[in-house]
Amino acid sequence: MLTTAASLKDESRRTDGAGAVARRQARRRRAALLQQLLLLGALAAVGAVIVRNTVVNLQARGLASGFDFLWQEAGFNVGFTLIAADATSTYGRIFLVGLLNSLLVAAVAMVAATMLGFLIGLARVSQNIPARLLSKGYVELVRNLPLLLHLLLWQGVILRSLPTVKQAHELGGVAFLSNRGLYLAAPVGWSTASLVFLGGAGATLCIGLLLARRAHRRQELLPPAHAVGMILLAAAFIVITVASVDWDVPVLGSFDYRGGVKIMPELAALVAALTLYNAAFVAEIVRAGIQSVSPGQRQAATALGLSARLTMRLIIVPQAVRVMVPPMANQYAHLIKASALATVVGFPDLVNVFMGTALNQTGRAVEIVVMTAAVYLTLTASVGLVTGWYDRRMKLVER
Amino acid sequence: MSEALISVRSLCKWYGAWCALDHVSLEVRAGSCTVLCGPSGSGKSTLLRCLNGLEEWEAGDVIIGGCPVARRARDLRRLRREVGMVFQSFNLFPHLDALANVTIAPRVVGRQRRADAERAGMALLARVGLADQARKLPADLSGGQQQRVAIARALAMAPRALLFDEPTSALDPESIKEVLDIMVELAESGTTMVVVTHEMGFARHVAHNVIFMDRGRIVEAADPASFFKAPASERARAFLGEIGATPVA
Ligand SMILES: Nc1ncnc2c1ncn2[C@@H]1O[C@H](COP(=O)(O)OP(=O)(O)OP(=O)(O)O)[C@@H](O)[C@H]1O
Ligand SMILES: [Mg+2]
């Protein structure tokens, strides 16, 4: 019976005119739109009730609201700042300080984790057995431990076990590593000559990159010799610049090093843990991307006489990158959010100084949480936008 | 009779305990077309892959143009430039257009200038009838067109011999004809070819030699006329019966 009913229905559908089909589709679209609007309306209503309740409750307890506190003096110092700030700075400036610190950590860890992860991922699929085993061991060990454990390990064990300032490890006479942090020589005296050299380095580097980019646009497979030459020239200029600048080398005073720049151990621990942890995931993404390229591709390239290195660079990696973009976007978003664990090691990131200290002092919970949340949403959304754009561009090239 | 361009002497190849090639010896004269056939798993692909060093072997020699193939990476790369290969699944590079697929080896391995490589590449594409498809990506080409690009790509390094591993097995009948026509043209113009194929029509009319393999051994090697008329071995007869190639009187 069922089959008869179904075939009858089929029959009627087939005998319907094209107009009827279009009408039915339009009706279905209207129904779907109505459903979505109803859902949105319900969500908005729930949101409004929550916000109203919170505001009413806060006012009932006599807590002030509004964003005026951003112009008030904060009255506390932040241990690490990229822009000038002290106890007389406003909460608005404290917000900026925290934001920049968070951005610094996320950016450095993102670049470092990508580079390290790429190397480990390539080692994972190399022909070299020790390299393969070592990288596999690294990945399995690191990614299966909680990030919190990595942070505590770096802060509590590794950095504490460094020598005191008096016995600091000296690295080439320009860097000193102790349990108070890493002290680096900083350039101070810029003579005219050194500025000229620096300009030369910048100019040749730009020309080299432009030449390489133009070659890439014209579908040149390898960067042309003059582009490589320009970049080598830039490297030479950089060496001369470094030699011609006056360096402020940290010197050991009676209690601490003076001069140069100091990288506090909390920052080092945070960046190290985020980098090493995320590198393990990046390595897996790279490995999966490379293994997703069919073995026939490597065979075809090898049969044409391409070396293993050129095969990797011209055939395998360009195809693997396409597969890697979406999971990489996820990993970057994860890293940005994970940088908020700075509080655990005591690094003054946005969450630590703004949602911590500033919130405690002002009590403007709703405003501060909303601002902080907005920052993270903006950051992760921009990662999504950039990777989405890259993905579309790739698709356009391949289709 | 011209000298052997490729000679294989007592080649043995093991996959673990499985003997994929068992004392295989053969000679391929310059300018000749050799067809390899045999049941699935008989070692045809393995043999072909040894001929251009894609596969390592345990014992025996492969000699190309008088030089034994050494195992050093550089020698292997030189060997691969002298022996081109066409695969069943085309294996075109999907991120490069047809012309770039053809010119990549001359440009990065042969160090030719781009303009020169592209001129030669366009000539090769024209030879396989695809001059108007040069700027298309593989995904936008039909199967037959892709395989013809792959043949042009294999020709780009001007190899001394071409290896084909079931080049028409992944194609529809119409595309099979396109590809076979090119292969016939290549054979007639004196290209040294070793072809693994089930296209017995091609073997019968174009090949100079037919080699029948089974379980890693060469069971029979003959000229096509005698092979198809009266296969010497029972197994070859059974095989021909199975694929429906009836002996012609
Ligand atoms: N990488 C490998 N590891 C283990 N065994 C293999 C491997 N490659 C091939 N073999 C085995 O070696 C034998 C010969 O394989 P080969 O691919 O040369 O056969 P073939 O004659 O080309 O078959 P087909 O007509 O199916 O392509 C098969 O039994 C196969 O199972
Ligand atoms: Mg095969």
XYZ file of C-alpha atoms and ligand atoms in Angstrom:
680
model
C 0.000 0.000 0.000
C 2.777 2.342 0.979
C 4.486 2.013 -2.352
C 1.253 2.759 -4.144
C 0.725 5.902 -2.097
C 4.281 7.049 -2.755
C 4.048 6.443 -6.463
C 0.714 8.255 -6.586
C 2.286 11.246 -4.898
C 5.159 11.089 -7.362
C 2.648 10.959 -10.155
C 0.835 14.080 -8.938
C 4.146 15.906 -8.561
C 5.094 15.075 -12.082
C 1.740 16.193 -13.481
C 1.935 19.511 -11.563
C 2.873 22.499 -13.688
C 6.156 24.349 -13.238
C 4.226 27.255 -11.670
C 2.958 25.032 -8.881
C 6.492 23.883 -8.085
C 7.696 27.476 -7.879
C 4.754 28.410 -5.630
C 5.504 25.506 -3.287
C 9.184 26.486 -3.066
C 8.285 30.092 -2.301
C 5.893 28.950 0.440
C 8.623 26.777 1.970
C 11.096 29.676 1.902
C 8.579 31.975 3.636
C 7.969 29.355 6.333
C 11.714 28.962 6.950
C 12.192 32.732 7.172
C 9.321 33.058 9.653
C 10.841 30.337 11.825
C 14.199 32.103 11.892
C 12.610 35.446 12.766
C 10.633 33.873 15.622
C 13.803 32.263 17.000
C 15.719 35.557 16.812
C 12.858 37.384 18.543
C 12.761 34.851 21.363
C 16.531 35.101 21.878
C 16.378 38.915 21.945
C 13.584 38.806 24.527
C 15.566 36.470 26.805
C 18.648 38.697 26.446
C 16.681 41.836 27.293
C 15.235 40.251 30.426
C 18.704 39.195 31.641
C 20.244 42.641 31.047
C 17.302 44.448 32.705
C 17.395 42.171 35.746
C 21.144 42.648 36.186
C 20.902 46.432 35.949
C 17.974 46.556 38.398
C 19.794 44.298 40.850
C 23.002 46.307 40.678
C 21.128 49.557 41.254
C 19.241 48.004 44.185
C 22.610 47.258 45.823
C 23.739 50.789 45.219
C 26.422 49.883 42.702
C 27.204 52.538 40.157
C 27.097 51.785 36.473
C 28.333 53.473 33.310
C 31.666 53.919 31.591
C 32.748 57.126 33.379
C 35.269 55.151 35.461
C 37.464 54.856 32.388
C 38.545 58.463 32.951
C 39.221 58.002 36.666
C 42.660 57.467 38.169
C 43.350 53.786 38.716
C 45.935 54.215 41.476
C 47.890 51.011 40.900
C 51.040 50.031 39.045
C 51.287 47.394 36.355
C 54.452 45.258 36.390
C 54.965 45.211 32.628
C 53.826 47.883 30.191
C 54.469 48.568 26.540
C 53.251 52.172 26.858
C 54.046 54.543 29.724
C 51.721 53.983 32.674
C 51.920 54.493 36.427
C 49.679 54.761 39.460
C 48.204 58.043 38.201
C 47.018 56.487 34.931
C 43.316 56.210 34.242
C 41.388 52.940 34.033
C 41.090 53.616 30.324
C 44.867 53.569 30.011
C 45.068 50.453 32.162
C 42.666 48.828 29.704
C 44.997 49.802 26.873
C 48.045 48.495 28.768
C 46.357 45.142 29.374
C 45.140 44.956 25.788
C 48.635 45.589 24.395
C 50.159 43.032 26.765
C 47.608 40.431 25.664
C 48.250 41.251 22.016
C 52.018 40.958 22.535
C 51.736 37.531 24.139
C 49.262 36.243 21.553
C 51.233 37.590 18.589
C 54.634 36.300 19.718
C 53.245 32.886 20.706
C 51.272 32.648 17.454
C 54.296 33.297 15.232
C 56.620 31.108 17.308
C 54.109 28.238 17.587
C 53.495 28.341 13.831
C 57.190 28.208 12.960
C 58.046 25.539 15.538
C 54.919 23.553 14.697
C 55.772 23.618 10.994
C 59.259 22.243 11.676
C 57.932 19.522 13.978
C 55.162 18.677 11.507
C 57.692 18.308 8.682
C 59.843 16.124 10.941
C 56.758 13.969 11.612
C 56.576 12.996 7.937
C 60.300 12.972 7.117
C 62.241 9.911 5.963
C 64.614 10.345 8.898
C 63.586 7.824 11.563
C 65.079 9.560 14.651
C 63.472 12.863 13.573
C 60.153 11.097 13.112
C 60.301 9.381 16.497
C 61.445 12.490 18.361
C 58.734 14.681 16.861
C 56.083 12.047 17.522
C 57.250 11.797 21.133
C 57.101 15.569 21.499
C 53.609 15.854 20.072
C 52.167 12.991 22.104
C 53.702 14.210 25.340
C 52.947 17.902 24.998
C 49.434 17.914 23.612
C 48.143 15.344 26.090
C 49.032 17.408 29.159
C 46.731 20.257 30.267
C 47.877 23.735 29.291
C 47.614 24.772 32.932
C 50.207 22.157 33.799
C 52.544 23.538 31.136
C 52.155 27.039 32.565
C 52.832 25.959 36.127
C 55.748 23.827 34.981
C 57.382 26.775 33.237
C 56.675 29.281 35.935
C 57.193 27.120 39.002
C 59.864 24.683 37.999
C 61.893 25.729 35.004
C 62.236 29.455 35.704
C 62.685 28.953 39.450
C 65.463 26.501 38.808
C 67.445 29.155 36.931
C 70.458 30.544 38.805
C 70.288 33.716 40.901
C 71.245 37.029 39.345
C 74.819 36.687 40.620
C 75.310 33.410 38.739
C 73.206 34.301 35.688
C 73.826 32.304 32.498
C 75.651 34.534 30.066
C 74.668 34.095 26.421
C 77.349 35.549 24.168
C 77.901 38.534 26.449
C 74.672 40.245 25.280
C 71.996 38.266 27.124
C 71.820 37.154 30.734
C 69.380 34.581 32.020
C 68.508 34.335 35.699
C 65.507 33.606 37.887
C 64.585 37.288 37.683
C 64.186 37.168 33.973
C 66.081 37.578 30.737
C 68.255 40.666 30.332
C 69.036 41.689 26.778
C 71.360 44.294 25.314
C 69.392 47.144 23.746
C 70.506 49.493 20.977
C 70.921 53.069 22.241
C 73.388 55.172 20.307
C 72.294 55.509 16.694
C 75.052 57.263 14.748
C 74.257 58.780 11.354
C 76.208 55.997 9.666
C 74.266 53.278 11.456
C 70.972 54.951 10.512
C 72.091 54.998 6.883
C 72.982 51.302 7.092
C 69.604 50.567 8.659
C 67.884 52.474 5.856
C 69.930 50.496 3.340
C 68.850 47.248 4.950
C 65.192 48.279 4.847
C 65.366 49.469 1.240
C 67.150 46.390 -0.133
C 64.829 44.106 1.806
C 61.776 45.872 0.377
C 63.162 45.743 -3.169
C 64.027 42.050 -2.759
C 60.563 41.208 -1.462
C 58.890 43.247 -4.210
C 60.927 41.454 -6.869
C 60.054 38.087 -5.337
C 56.388 39.076 -5.187
C 56.361 40.210 -8.793
C 57.966 36.914 -9.807
C 55.311 35.067 -7.819
C 52.563 37.066 -9.541
C 53.994 36.075 -12.895
C 53.830 32.441 -11.755
C 57.592 32.110 -11.508
C 58.152 28.885 -9.592
C 61.346 29.863 -7.808
C 62.404 33.351 -6.641
C 64.697 34.878 -9.292
C 68.399 35.400 -8.616
C 68.185 39.208 -8.318
C 65.514 38.936 -5.599
C 67.650 36.474 -3.653
C 70.664 38.767 -4.159
C 68.774 41.782 -2.806
C 67.705 39.868 0.298
C 71.280 38.690 0.891
C 72.435 42.313 0.522
C 69.830 43.317 3.116
C 71.233 40.680 5.468
C 74.715 42.134 4.994
C 73.390 45.632 5.765
C 71.775 44.344 8.942
C 75.072 42.839 10.091
C 76.856 46.167 9.453
C 74.091 48.045 11.266
C 74.339 45.795 14.308
C 78.100 46.336 14.374
C 77.844 50.121 14.036
C 75.223 50.770 16.733
C 76.044 51.488 20.381
C 74.636 48.698 22.506
C 73.524 49.175 26.080
C 74.722 45.890 27.577
C 73.216 44.966 30.942
C 75.822 45.070 33.725
C 75.554 43.404 37.085
C 75.068 45.953 39.845
C 75.028 45.121 43.526
C 71.516 43.616 43.435
C 70.397 43.367 39.854
C 71.442 44.001 36.291
C 71.269 47.590 35.080
C 70.757 48.754 31.521
C 69.438 46.913 28.464
C 65.916 45.582 28.486
C 64.468 43.089 30.909
C 61.944 40.440 29.985
C 60.133 39.417 33.127
C 60.012 35.670 33.899
C 56.211 35.663 33.964
C 56.117 36.821 30.346
C 58.764 34.282 29.342
C 56.877 31.453 31.092
C 53.571 32.416 29.489
C 55.004 32.727 25.979
C 57.065 29.537 26.324
C 54.125 27.465 27.546
C 51.694 28.836 24.929
C 54.244 28.367 22.150
C 55.308 24.839 23.013
C 51.760 23.668 23.705
C 50.256 25.107 20.532
C 53.233 24.016 18.415
C 52.264 20.406 19.126
C 48.791 21.023 17.694
C 50.138 22.991 14.737
C 52.500 20.069 14.044
C 49.534 17.697 13.870
C 47.691 20.065 11.525
C 50.765 20.276 9.293
C 51.211 16.503 9.317
C 47.550 15.895 8.486
C 47.744 18.499 5.710
C 50.803 16.916 4.136
C 49.389 13.411 4.412
C 46.147 14.570 2.807
C 48.022 15.153 -0.455
C 47.681 11.953 -2.468
C 50.854 9.832 -2.732
C 50.478 9.973 -6.519
C 51.468 13.644 -6.385
C 54.819 12.833 -4.825
C 55.348 9.970 -7.280
C 54.584 12.178 -10.258
C 56.974 14.882 -9.043
C 59.686 12.329 -8.290
C 59.211 10.738 -11.709
C 59.819 14.163 -13.272
C 63.171 14.357 -11.501
C 62.240 16.902 -8.832
C 64.327 16.553 -5.684
C 62.591 15.721 -2.397
C 63.008 19.336 -1.244
C 61.544 20.860 -4.414
C 58.710 18.322 -4.393
C 57.833 19.351 -0.859
C 58.030 23.042 -1.637
C 56.388 23.242 -5.070
C 53.943 20.339 -4.997
C 53.124 19.068 -1.505
C 53.084 22.187 0.695
C 50.970 24.372 -1.660
C 48.300 21.674 -1.671
C 48.613 20.910 2.035
C 48.215 24.554 3.056
C 44.672 24.587 1.687
C 43.666 21.772 3.988
C 45.468 23.381 6.899
C 43.799 26.803 6.889
C 40.514 26.031 8.719
C 42.078 24.017 11.578
C 44.839 26.635 11.871
C 42.181 29.322 12.326
C 40.730 27.258 15.166
C 44.135 26.861 16.749
C 44.860 30.593 16.589
C 41.492 31.384 18.176
C 42.274 28.869 20.882
C 45.694 30.433 21.483
C 44.257 33.940 21.808
C 41.726 32.790 24.375
C 44.307 30.681 26.212
C 46.541 33.741 26.622
C 44.026 34.843 29.276
C 45.569 32.187 31.536
C 48.270 34.830 32.143
C 46.753 35.331 35.602
C 48.020 31.883 36.605
C 51.637 32.908 36.160
C 51.035 36.493 37.276
C 51.544 38.253 33.973
C 49.474 41.459 33.690
C 47.402 40.734 30.587
C 43.978 42.254 29.875
C 42.042 39.780 32.011
C 44.504 40.065 34.893
C 44.683 43.856 35.188
C 41.289 44.870 33.849
C 38.893 42.096 34.764
C 40.948 41.450 37.909
C 42.330 44.491 39.648
C 40.262 47.161 37.886
C 37.022 45.269 38.405
C 37.745 44.676 42.079
C 38.409 48.358 42.637
C 35.535 49.823 40.638
C 32.881 47.126 40.887
C 31.744 47.898 37.328
C 31.317 44.214 36.594
C 28.948 44.455 33.622
C 30.894 47.171 31.808
C 34.284 45.528 32.346
C 33.137 42.042 31.413
C 31.425 43.391 28.285
C 34.550 45.335 27.236
C 36.842 42.375 27.833
C 34.524 39.979 26.061
C 34.290 42.422 23.144
C 38.094 42.418 22.844
C 38.309 38.626 22.635
C 35.368 38.403 20.260
C 36.963 41.019 17.999
C 40.310 39.237 18.036
C 38.932 35.782 17.262
C 36.567 37.232 14.659
C 39.454 38.954 12.889
C 41.391 35.684 12.826
C 38.314 34.158 11.217
C 38.068 37.001 8.690
C 41.724 36.819 7.682
C 41.794 33.033 7.351
C 38.439 33.067 5.566
C 39.791 35.582 3.075
C 42.924 33.469 2.554
C 40.806 30.353 2.117
C 38.596 32.010 -0.498
C 41.624 33.314 -2.363
C 43.057 29.786 -2.454
C 39.735 28.362 -3.651
C 39.670 30.977 -6.386
C 43.067 29.825 -7.581
C 42.168 26.152 -7.532
C 38.322 26.044 -7.802
C 68.793 -4.513 -34.828
C 69.600 -1.521 -32.646
C 71.059 -1.979 -29.201
C 69.002 -2.263 -26.028
C 68.082 1.064 -24.461
C 66.765 -0.547 -21.301
C 67.946 -3.902 -20.075
C 66.872 -5.593 -16.909
C 68.871 -8.525 -15.567
C 67.550 -10.940 -12.962
C 65.624 -8.292 -11.075
C 64.216 -9.435 -7.715
C 61.943 -7.361 -5.540
C 60.336 -8.360 -2.260
C 57.556 -6.757 -0.256
C 58.307 -8.417 3.079
C 57.816 -12.109 2.397
C 55.981 -11.483 -0.893
C 58.132 -11.820 -3.977
C 56.773 -9.143 -6.326
C 59.459 -9.616 -8.989
C 61.199 -12.954 -9.396
C 64.343 -12.887 -11.576
C 62.854 -10.664 -14.234
C 65.033 -10.060 -17.310
C 64.080 -8.115 -20.397
C 65.478 -5.878 -23.095
C 63.845 -2.877 -24.671
C 65.318 -1.720 -27.971
C 65.539 1.989 -28.686
C 62.510 3.076 -30.688
C 60.465 0.010 -29.863
C 57.117 -0.325 -28.127
C 56.770 -3.062 -25.511
C 53.426 -4.001 -23.990
C 53.356 -5.592 -20.537
C 50.248 -7.542 -19.659
C 49.140 -10.046 -17.095
C 46.602 -10.562 -14.334
C 46.156 -8.094 -11.509
C 48.911 -8.290 -8.901
C 51.373 -9.913 -11.276
C 53.987 -7.180 -10.732
C 53.580 -5.059 -13.874
C 53.424 -1.736 -11.996
C 56.250 -2.788 -9.715
C 58.491 -3.562 -12.694
C 57.641 -0.255 -14.345
C 58.390 1.639 -11.143
C 61.782 -0.045 -10.906
C 62.593 1.117 -14.434
C 62.585 4.751 -13.357
C 63.871 4.273 -9.856
C 60.602 4.981 -8.025
C 61.040 1.626 -6.329
C 64.098 -0.021 -4.823
C 64.921 -3.619 -5.543
C 66.811 -6.330 -3.728
C 68.852 -8.012 -6.450
C 69.644 -7.685 -10.145
C 70.454 -4.737 -12.404
C 68.612 -2.129 -14.388
C 70.749 -0.695 -17.170
C 69.611 2.365 -19.086
C 71.571 3.376 -22.178
C 74.547 1.292 -21.070
C 74.762 2.786 -17.533
C 73.693 0.646 -14.577
C 71.278 2.547 -12.355
C 73.010 3.371 -9.100
C 71.146 4.123 -5.903
C 72.613 7.562 -5.277
C 69.910 10.226 -5.137
C 71.586 12.341 -7.832
C 71.969 9.453 -10.262
C 68.374 8.446 -9.635
C 67.206 11.964 -10.436
C 69.169 11.917 -13.683
C 67.669 8.543 -14.529
C 64.162 9.847 -13.922
C 64.777 12.685 -16.337
C 65.691 10.147 -18.996
C 62.630 7.988 -18.376
C 59.209 9.662 -18.337
C 56.187 8.146 -16.653
C 52.423 8.343 -17.235
C 50.115 7.109 -14.482
C 46.690 5.491 -14.449
C 45.316 8.259 -12.241
C 47.015 11.083 -14.250
C 48.505 12.654 -11.079
C 48.485 16.138 -12.571
C 49.345 18.876 -10.079
C 45.908 20.350 -9.267
C 47.199 23.778 -8.228
C 48.990 24.371 -11.543
C 47.355 24.937 -14.933
C 47.982 22.618 -17.881
C 50.927 24.613 -19.216
C 52.544 24.930 -15.791
C 52.152 21.182 -15.303
C 54.034 20.626 -18.545
C 56.735 23.244 -17.908
C 57.471 22.698 -14.209
C 60.182 20.072 -14.749
C 62.051 21.927 -17.534
C 61.921 25.098 -15.452
C 63.066 23.839 -12.055
C 64.989 20.687 -12.981
C 66.176 21.603 -16.481
C 66.781 25.236 -15.459
C 65.282 26.533 -18.708
C 64.152 30.132 -18.975
C 60.428 30.449 -18.504
C 59.737 31.811 -21.987
C 61.694 28.963 -23.599
C 60.022 26.336 -21.448
C 56.572 27.747 -22.259
C 57.239 27.836 -25.962
C 58.300 24.180 -25.868
C 55.375 23.399 -23.540
C 52.862 24.977 -25.931
C 54.305 22.905 -28.765
C 53.856 19.739 -26.697
C 50.280 20.691 -25.780
C 49.606 21.283 -29.463
C 51.039 17.847 -30.227
C 48.484 16.246 -27.879
C 45.743 18.480 -29.306
C 45.308 20.754 -26.289
C 46.849 24.069 -27.360
C 43.572 25.851 -26.515
C 43.414 24.390 -22.980
C 46.837 25.598 -21.784
C 45.518 27.918 -19.079
C 42.945 25.555 -17.615
C 43.389 23.840 -14.285
C 43.290 20.019 -14.270
C 39.928 20.066 -12.467
C 38.404 21.855 -15.472
C 39.625 19.266 -17.996
C 38.013 15.948 -18.930
C 39.747 12.703 -18.011
C 41.061 12.182 -21.521
C 42.354 15.752 -21.679
C 44.046 15.338 -18.287
C 45.813 12.195 -19.415
C 46.956 13.951 -22.604
C 48.386 16.796 -20.490
C 50.137 14.138 -18.400
C 51.674 12.682 -21.552
C 52.867 16.143 -22.614
C 54.303 16.620 -19.128
C 56.198 13.337 -19.355
C 57.551 14.381 -22.778
C 58.713 17.791 -21.558
C 62.074 16.598 -20.272
C 62.713 14.942 -23.653
C 63.111 11.513 -22.048
C 64.737 8.641 -23.935
C 61.895 6.324 -22.975
C 58.303 6.650 -21.784
C 56.612 4.324 -19.301
C 52.810 4.050 -19.258
C 51.021 2.362 -16.333
C 47.485 1.518 -17.481
C 47.044 4.981 -18.992
C 43.487 4.348 -20.199
C 42.049 2.299 -17.332
C 40.421 5.284 -15.628
C 38.792 6.629 -18.792
C 35.496 6.360 -20.653
C 35.567 4.781 -24.146
C 35.702 8.082 -26.003
C 38.634 9.385 -23.935
C 40.383 6.030 -24.300
C 40.472 6.600 -28.033
C 41.878 10.146 -27.635
C 44.707 8.860 -25.481
C 45.404 5.764 -27.564
C 45.617 7.894 -30.715
C 48.376 9.951 -29.086
C 50.184 6.807 -27.975
C 49.975 5.314 -31.462
C 51.390 8.534 -32.888
C 54.243 8.446 -30.348
C 55.028 4.812 -31.136
C 54.991 5.465 -34.860
C 57.365 8.392 -34.498
C 59.892 6.094 -32.849
C 59.479 6.848 -29.134
C 60.765 4.052 -26.914
C 57.762 2.961 -24.874
C 56.921 0.383 -22.236
C 53.160 0.178 -21.784
C 51.155 -1.699 -19.180
C 47.683 -2.013 -20.681
C 44.677 -4.227 -21.133
C 44.011 -2.660 -24.539
C 44.829 -5.729 -26.577
C 44.017 -3.913 -29.807
C 46.895 -1.537 -29.092
C 49.183 -4.461 -28.226
C 48.237 -6.325 -31.390
C 48.636 -3.472 -33.834
C 51.236 -1.141 -32.352
C 53.553 -3.095 -30.049
C 56.769 -4.675 -31.252
C 56.959 -6.983 -28.242
C 54.405 -8.345 -25.818
C 55.495 -9.540 -22.401
C 53.118 -11.606 -20.302
C 53.717 -11.644 -16.550
C 52.219 -13.739 -13.789
C 53.091 -13.812 -10.086
C 56.213 -11.717 -10.490
C 57.654 -13.753 -13.370
C 57.858 -13.197 -17.076
C 55.949 -16.154 -18.435
C 56.091 -15.284 -22.097
C 57.788 -12.727 -24.303
C 56.972 -12.698 -27.991
C 56.046 -10.551 -30.957
C 52.335 -9.681 -30.957
C 51.488 -11.787 -34.000
C 52.623 -15.054 -32.458
C 51.484 -14.106 -28.939
C 47.911 -13.471 -29.988
C 47.787 -16.290 -32.509
C 49.097 -19.036 -30.295
C 50.163 -18.184 -26.753
C 52.779 -20.706 -25.697
C 51.683 -20.950 -22.084
C 48.402 -22.170 -20.676
C 48.216 -19.152 -18.351
C 48.533 -16.622 -21.143
C 45.815 -18.460 -23.049
C 43.539 -18.353 -20.004
C 44.292 -14.660 -19.498
C 43.514 -13.782 -23.111
C 40.295 -15.756 -22.859
C 39.285 -13.886 -19.696
C 39.776 -10.423 -21.103
C 38.016 -11.508 -24.292
C 40.906 -11.159 -26.711
C 40.209 -14.102 -28.994
C 43.092 -15.401 -31.078
C 42.765 -14.257 -34.655
C 43.311 -16.697 -37.398
N 53.837 -1.191 -1.285
C 53.535 -2.495 -1.310
N 53.596 -3.230 -0.180
C 53.312 -4.564 -0.190
N 52.938 -5.231 -1.281
C 52.857 -4.556 -2.439
C 53.142 -3.159 -2.512
N 52.957 -2.755 -3.795
C 52.583 -3.858 -4.479
N 52.517 -4.931 -3.666
C 52.179 -6.314 -4.080
O 53.016 -6.676 -5.131
C 52.287 -7.381 -6.118
C 52.474 -6.741 -7.481
O 51.845 -5.473 -7.480
P 51.709 -4.577 -8.782
O 51.079 -3.298 -8.380
O 53.019 -4.518 -9.444
O 50.704 -5.439 -9.654
P 50.098 -5.105 -11.078
O 50.516 -6.193 -11.970
O 50.444 -3.735 -11.468
O 48.550 -5.243 -10.800
P 47.346 -4.327 -11.340
O 47.002 -4.841 -12.695
O 46.266 -4.574 -10.371
O 47.809 -2.912 -11.338
C 50.842 -7.401 -5.679
O 50.547 -8.677 -5.167
C 50.763 -6.377 -4.594
O 49.886 -6.817 -3.596
Mg 49.342 -1.852 -11.600
